[in-house]
Amino acid sequence: MRIDHDALVVGAGGAGLWAALELARAGISTGVLTKLYPTRSHTGAAQGGVCAALGNQEEDHWEWHMFDTVKGGDYLVDQDAAEVLAHEAIETVIELEHMGLPFNRTPDGKIDQRRFGGHTRNFGEAPVKRACFAADRTGHMILQTLYQNCIKAGVHFYDEYHVVDLLFEGGEGGDGGRAAGVVAYRIADGELHTFGAKAVLLATGGNGRMFSITSNAHSLTGDGMALAYRHGIPLEDMEFYQFHPTGIYGIGILLSEAARGEGGTLLNSEGERFMARYAPKAMELAPRDMVSRAIYLEIRDGRGIGPKKDYVYLDVRHLGRAVIEEKLPDITEFARVYLGVEPLTEPVPIQPTAHYAMGGIPTDLRTRVVRDEMNTPVEGLFAAGEAACVSVHGANRLGTNSLVDLLVFGRRAGREMTAYCRAATLPAIAPAVEEPVRAELEALRTRPDGESPSALKDDLATLMMDNVGVFRTAPMMAAAVAGVAQIKERYTRVRVRDTGRVFNTDLLEARELGYLIDCAEAMATSAISRTESRGAHSRDDFPERDDVNFLAHTLAYRGEAGPSLRYKPVTITRFEPKPRVY
Amino acid sequence: MQVDLRILRFDPERDAAPHWESYRVDAEPMDRVLNLLISVKADQDGTLTFRRSCAHGICGSDAMLINGRNRLACKIRVDQLGRKITVAPLTGLPVMKDLVVDMDGFLAKYRSVMPFLIADTPPPERERRQSPADRARYDDTTKCILCAACTTACPSFWAQPSYVGPAAIVNAHRFIFDTRDDAGDERLEILADKDGVWRCRTIFNCVDACPRGINITRAILEVSRAVVERTV
Ligand SMILES: Cc1cc2nc3c(=O)[nH]c(=O)nc-3n(C[C@H](O)[C@H](O)[C@H](O)COP(=O)(O)OP(=O)(O)OC[C@H]3O[C@@H](n4cnc5c(N)ncnc54)[C@H](O)[C@@H]3O)c2cc1C
Ligand code: SF4
Ligand code: FES
């Protein structure tokens, strides 16, 4: 079937929903396509909070927030973007409150705020209370509130439509073409639908499922990133992937940084607060890359806990029942349900877990997708949220800044697309444009023999976890590059076992595995080529940051013989790069 | 340990009616039912179909009938269930395939109670103020993840599918008792309907089913009282 709208939003997490809301309020005909029911999106899993320099609890300024973001990202952040982020955070959080978000409150009824790693007062002096929160379900409340307001505004949803291709007019996206729509697979019956539009937003979230221990939902398979990549658009800074320090041991489910924000500590096998060795001032509230690395080093040096000496403890016992139950209820429940551990009386076993893609589809400040180091926009194509790289997170994202990113740049995307749609005409879509992707899906669905996609996916996740994780060496990354190439080759022979049309999740999981492989390829190649350590990219053979050669964003372009790389300068406005100590 | 897993299967392209299939699965006591379903799909039968996303009880994708009670497959552990585990789709919603039910009717009921903040006054420059005590009045009902476990465990809903159901009332409660909202009366009007709160027989199945621990019956009672008094 053929369906036309002025604007299409792919993805109904925080970024997609806010964009859709702006478009609907402006009267632009908009369709939101989402492979999950909107409220199932992973934004709902965000726990800790969303930072904005409201100054409700103590003095704060957006310039301080901007500085923390730049420093936290190890100076790879584009500072004009960080300025937009920190500045507009304030009005977007207030607007969310007006939309109904049930923030926790101070005694005088204002939005309550708490501390979070890397957020400081007066350019690094001491921690500041900047994270606005709704218990430890801030993301859940953001997702619900935005979805509710989309219902109120009459947004048109296509629930359980899996976008499987992007359409362009006048050439590929990476080659001067203009976005023209998408092809989507309706999960309920396996029908392909062609959607035409003037403007398309990619807000498909992250790709954490390429790692074996991850906080990410099963659905986070990098679809939007891979689809853009397949159409000649580069992926930016893919080597920067965040490992969150406190994943539940063995499973990866996240225990929010809020636990440390409220005063939780990290202990090694000797019962020692080992962060004193790595970040004596910030201690457990140092940025995530540093804390994850510290855990890794403690374990490597034999101070891990457990039969395999491969985890450390998160301890909240001293916070007392009232704080734990009132401010950290979900986290407490996770420990009880998934580990059988009672945080009131026992420390909780944790290990770093794959959490957040700092890299993604490159965009400018107006959320327009750009295709080269000159920031040439791809007409009609936009990206926001975790799928995008604007870049506000640089080499390492600070806690809460992803939610800020969704709100600020989701809103900007909606406004930008509104203006674009008012001026643009509907592109022409050739007949039968969906045939190539139909053929790909049919080949996958009907291949008589071959390897199981789930086994191949496990191989990919183990390969990436072992070799492109918290700590990297040249031989490890070389193994990853070669291993991904092999997995990509094996992928051409996978066999789906469900050959039906109705709700064929076997087919879709196999399709998603292809997206993960594309993202892994870009990540491994970008990583091995960056011969320095910066933020989350930490290697033993190049332990120092190298601003002479690598104060630059990586752009990875797809090629038949593997990705080719280009570099683009970082935008520096207010803060000259300095050594990063906490 | 080995678990006997029985799953109610239905493929509309092949089966005239649902039927039970049995699987033997290796499991650890701390595994969740979702792990078992994923392992059956990976190693025994790739056609087994179920929804899942977050795998830690926050997205609401995988509510199903497990050993006779509605549970999230990603939140209920093998050691809580024993060696014999049966899994079936939620009761009372049309089955699309295996454990996947059609949620459209359920979500239409959610939308029918106007689940969004309606404020008559223009927003102030900064946040609307709300005291911690006022915020606490509706805290419990903000936790809902729309998993449908409550509504599909409710005998009143089974008997009368037009009943708006506990999940919709929970979400109405979330706004009715929010001091920033001005549309409480309209919602109470909707819930005073014959398919509204009066169908609740306080059977408490919903409370047992809710994976978020929401005290649903109390929320329904508070809404019922407000319907009578028409004051919030
Ligand atoms: C456990 C956890 C806790 C977190 N806590 C915090 C926190 O406290 N603070 C913070 O700032 N950040 C936090 N984060 C990070 C943050 O939540 C995410 O980065 C953010 O929510 C991503 O939002 P999004 O809108 O980009 O995408 P998502 O919310 O992931 O949504 C993606 C959407 O895309 C759709 N989609 C994907 N592929 C397709 C396709 N092919 N076709 C159609 N639709 C598709 C999905 O259906 C979904 O609607 C946390 C992350 C995790 C995992
Ligand atoms: S009230 Fe509880 S059981 Fe009902 S839909 Fe919400 S979370 Fe699920
Ligand atoms: S998979 Fe998200 S609630 Fe179970």
Short mmCIF file of N, CA and C in Angstrom, two decimals, chain A residues 40-108:
data_model
loop_
_atom_site.label_atom_id
_atom_site.label_comp_id
_atom_site.label_asym_id
_atom_site.label_seq_id
_atom_site.Cartn_x
_atom_site.Cartn_y
_atom_site.Cartn_z
N ARG A 40 6.42 1.23 24.79
CA ARG A 40 7.40 0.16 25.01
C ARG A 40 8.82 0.63 24.67
N SER A 41 8.96 1.85 24.19
CA SER A 41 10.27 2.33 23.75
C SER A 41 11.22 2.41 24.93
N HIS A 42 12.52 2.37 24.60
CA HIS A 42 13.47 2.22 25.70
C HIS A 42 13.69 3.50 26.50
N THR A 43 13.20 4.61 26.03
CA THR A 43 13.23 5.81 26.86
C THR A 43 12.59 5.52 28.22
N GLY A 44 11.59 4.65 28.22
CA GLY A 44 10.89 4.29 29.46
C GLY A 44 11.78 3.64 30.49
N ALA A 45 12.94 3.15 30.08
CA ALA A 45 13.83 2.48 31.03
C ALA A 45 14.76 3.46 31.74
N ALA A 46 14.84 4.69 31.26
CA ALA A 46 15.76 5.65 31.88
C ALA A 46 15.30 5.92 33.31
N GLN A 47 16.24 5.91 34.20
CA GLN A 47 15.86 5.93 35.61
C GLN A 47 16.16 7.27 36.26
N GLY A 48 17.44 7.64 36.19
CA GLY A 48 17.97 8.63 37.12
C GLY A 48 17.43 10.03 37.03
N GLY A 49 17.42 10.61 35.84
CA GLY A 49 16.98 11.99 35.80
C GLY A 49 17.38 12.70 34.54
N VAL A 50 16.95 13.96 34.48
CA VAL A 50 17.22 14.79 33.33
C VAL A 50 17.76 16.13 33.86
N CYS A 51 18.96 16.49 33.41
CA CYS A 51 19.62 17.68 33.98
C CYS A 51 19.17 18.96 33.31
N ALA A 52 18.96 19.97 34.12
CA ALA A 52 18.69 21.32 33.62
C ALA A 52 19.06 22.26 34.75
N ALA A 53 19.74 23.34 34.41
CA ALA A 53 20.24 24.25 35.43
C ALA A 53 19.11 25.15 35.94
N LEU A 54 18.13 24.52 36.60
CA LEU A 54 16.99 25.29 37.12
C LEU A 54 17.40 26.07 38.36
N GLY A 55 18.40 25.57 39.08
CA GLY A 55 18.81 26.23 40.31
C GLY A 55 17.75 26.18 41.39
N ASN A 56 16.93 25.12 41.41
CA ASN A 56 15.88 25.04 42.43
C ASN A 56 16.41 24.71 43.81
N GLN A 57 17.55 24.03 43.88
CA GLN A 57 18.08 23.58 45.15
C GLN A 57 19.29 24.39 45.58
N GLU A 58 20.05 24.84 44.59
CA GLU A 58 21.23 25.64 44.88
C GLU A 58 21.59 26.37 43.60
N GLU A 59 22.47 27.34 43.71
CA GLU A 59 22.82 28.15 42.55
C GLU A 59 23.33 27.27 41.41
N ASP A 60 22.88 27.60 40.21
CA ASP A 60 23.32 26.83 39.04
C ASP A 60 23.15 27.72 37.81
N HIS A 61 23.95 27.43 36.77
CA HIS A 61 23.89 28.21 35.52
C HIS A 61 24.08 27.28 34.34
N TRP A 62 23.40 27.59 33.24
CA TRP A 62 23.53 26.69 32.09
C TRP A 62 24.96 26.65 31.58
N GLU A 63 25.73 27.73 31.77
CA GLU A 63 27.13 27.71 31.33
C GLU A 63 27.92 26.63 32.07
N TRP A 64 27.58 26.42 33.34
CA TRP A 64 28.25 25.36 34.11
C TRP A 64 27.89 23.99 33.52
N HIS A 65 26.62 23.84 33.19
CA HIS A 65 26.14 22.58 32.58
C HIS A 65 26.86 22.36 31.25
N MET A 66 26.99 23.42 30.49
CA MET A 66 27.69 23.31 29.20
C MET A 66 29.14 22.88 29.43
N PHE A 67 29.80 23.52 30.37
CA PHE A 67 31.20 23.17 30.65
C PHE A 67 31.32 21.69 31.04
N ASP A 68 30.45 21.25 31.95
CA ASP A 68 30.52 19.86 32.40
C ASP A 68 30.34 18.89 31.23
N THR A 69 29.43 19.26 30.32
CA THR A 69 29.16 18.41 29.16
C THR A 69 30.40 18.31 28.27
N VAL A 70 31.06 19.44 28.07
CA VAL A 70 32.25 19.48 27.21
C VAL A 70 33.40 18.70 27.85
N LYS A 71 33.60 18.94 29.13
CA LYS A 71 34.69 18.25 29.83
C LYS A 71 34.38 16.75 29.94
N GLY A 72 33.14 16.44 30.29
CA GLY A 72 32.73 15.04 30.41
C GLY A 72 32.97 14.30 29.11
N GLY A 73 32.76 14.98 27.98
CA GLY A 73 32.95 14.35 26.67
C GLY A 73 34.38 14.39 26.20
N ASP A 74 35.30 14.72 27.11
CA ASP A 74 36.75 14.76 26.82
C ASP A 74 37.05 15.65 25.61
N TYR A 75 36.35 16.77 25.54
CA TYR A 75 36.58 17.84 24.56
C TYR A 75 36.32 17.43 23.11
N LEU A 76 35.67 16.29 22.92
CA LEU A 76 35.26 15.93 21.56
C LEU A 76 33.85 16.46 21.25
N VAL A 77 33.25 17.10 22.24
CA VAL A 77 31.90 17.66 22.08
C VAL A 77 31.96 18.88 21.16
N ASP A 78 30.96 19.02 20.29
CA ASP A 78 30.85 20.26 19.53
C ASP A 78 30.24 21.30 20.45
N GLN A 79 30.98 22.35 20.74
CA GLN A 79 30.58 23.24 21.82
C GLN A 79 29.37 24.09 21.49
N ASP A 80 29.16 24.37 20.19
CA ASP A 80 27.92 25.09 19.86
C ASP A 80 26.70 24.22 20.18
N ALA A 81 26.83 22.91 19.99
CA ALA A 81 25.73 21.99 20.30
C ALA A 81 25.53 21.87 21.81
N ALA A 82 26.65 21.83 22.55
CA ALA A 82 26.55 21.74 24.01
C ALA A 82 25.89 22.99 24.58
N GLU A 83 26.14 24.11 23.95
CA GLU A 83 25.51 25.36 24.40
C GLU A 83 23.99 25.29 24.21
N VAL A 84 23.57 24.81 23.04
CA VAL A 84 22.14 24.65 22.79
C VAL A 84 21.54 23.69 23.81
N LEU A 85 22.23 22.59 24.04
CA LEU A 85 21.74 21.56 24.96
C LEU A 85 21.51 22.15 26.36
N ALA A 86 22.54 22.77 26.90
CA ALA A 86 22.47 23.24 28.28
C ALA A 86 21.47 24.38 28.42
N HIS A 87 21.42 25.22 27.42
CA HIS A 87 20.55 26.39 27.47
C HIS A 87 19.09 25.99 27.33
N GLU A 88 18.78 25.18 26.31
CA GLU A 88 17.38 24.81 26.05
C GLU A 88 16.88 23.73 27.00
N ALA A 89 17.79 23.07 27.73
CA ALA A 89 17.35 22.08 28.72
C ALA A 89 16.34 22.71 29.67
N ILE A 90 16.60 23.95 30.05
CA ILE A 90 15.78 24.60 31.07
C ILE A 90 14.34 24.74 30.58
N GLU A 91 14.17 25.32 29.38
CA GLU A 91 12.79 25.52 28.92
C GLU A 91 12.09 24.21 28.56
N THR A 92 12.85 23.21 28.10
CA THR A 92 12.16 21.96 27.75
C THR A 92 11.70 21.23 29.02
N VAL A 93 12.50 21.28 30.07
CA VAL A 93 12.07 20.62 31.31
C VAL A 93 10.83 21.33 31.88
N ILE A 94 10.84 22.64 31.83
CA ILE A 94 9.66 23.39 32.30
C ILE A 94 8.44 23.04 31.43
N GLU A 95 8.66 22.95 30.13
CA GLU A 95 7.53 22.63 29.25
C GLU A 95 6.99 21.23 29.55
N LEU A 96 7.90 20.29 29.85
CA LEU A 96 7.45 18.94 30.21
C LEU A 96 6.61 18.97 31.47
N GLU A 97 7.02 19.79 32.42
CA GLU A 97 6.22 19.93 33.65
C GLU A 97 4.84 20.46 33.29
N HIS A 98 4.79 21.43 32.41
CA HIS A 98 3.49 21.96 31.99
C HIS A 98 2.66 20.91 31.28
N MET A 99 3.32 20.00 30.59
CA MET A 99 2.58 18.92 29.90
C MET A 99 2.08 17.88 30.88
N GLY A 100 2.52 17.95 32.13
CA GLY A 100 1.97 17.05 33.14
C GLY A 100 2.98 16.14 33.81
N LEU A 101 4.24 16.24 33.46
CA LEU A 101 5.19 15.29 34.03
C LEU A 101 5.25 15.40 35.55
N PRO A 102 5.03 14.30 36.26
CA PRO A 102 5.00 14.34 37.73
C PRO A 102 6.40 14.29 38.35
N PHE A 103 7.11 15.38 38.28
CA PHE A 103 8.42 15.45 38.91
C PHE A 103 8.29 15.34 40.43
N ASN A 104 9.32 14.80 41.07
CA ASN A 104 9.39 14.92 42.53
C ASN A 104 9.50 16.41 42.87
N ARG A 105 9.04 16.76 44.07
CA ARG A 105 8.95 18.17 44.42
C ARG A 105 9.79 18.52 45.64
N THR A 106 10.24 19.76 45.68
CA THR A 106 10.88 20.29 46.88
C THR A 106 9.76 20.66 47.87
N PRO A 107 10.10 20.92 49.13
CA PRO A 107 9.04 21.30 50.09
C PRO A 107 8.22 22.50 49.61
N ASP A 108 8.81 23.43 48.87
CA ASP A 108 8.00 24.56 48.40
C ASP A 108 7.38 24.32 47.02
#
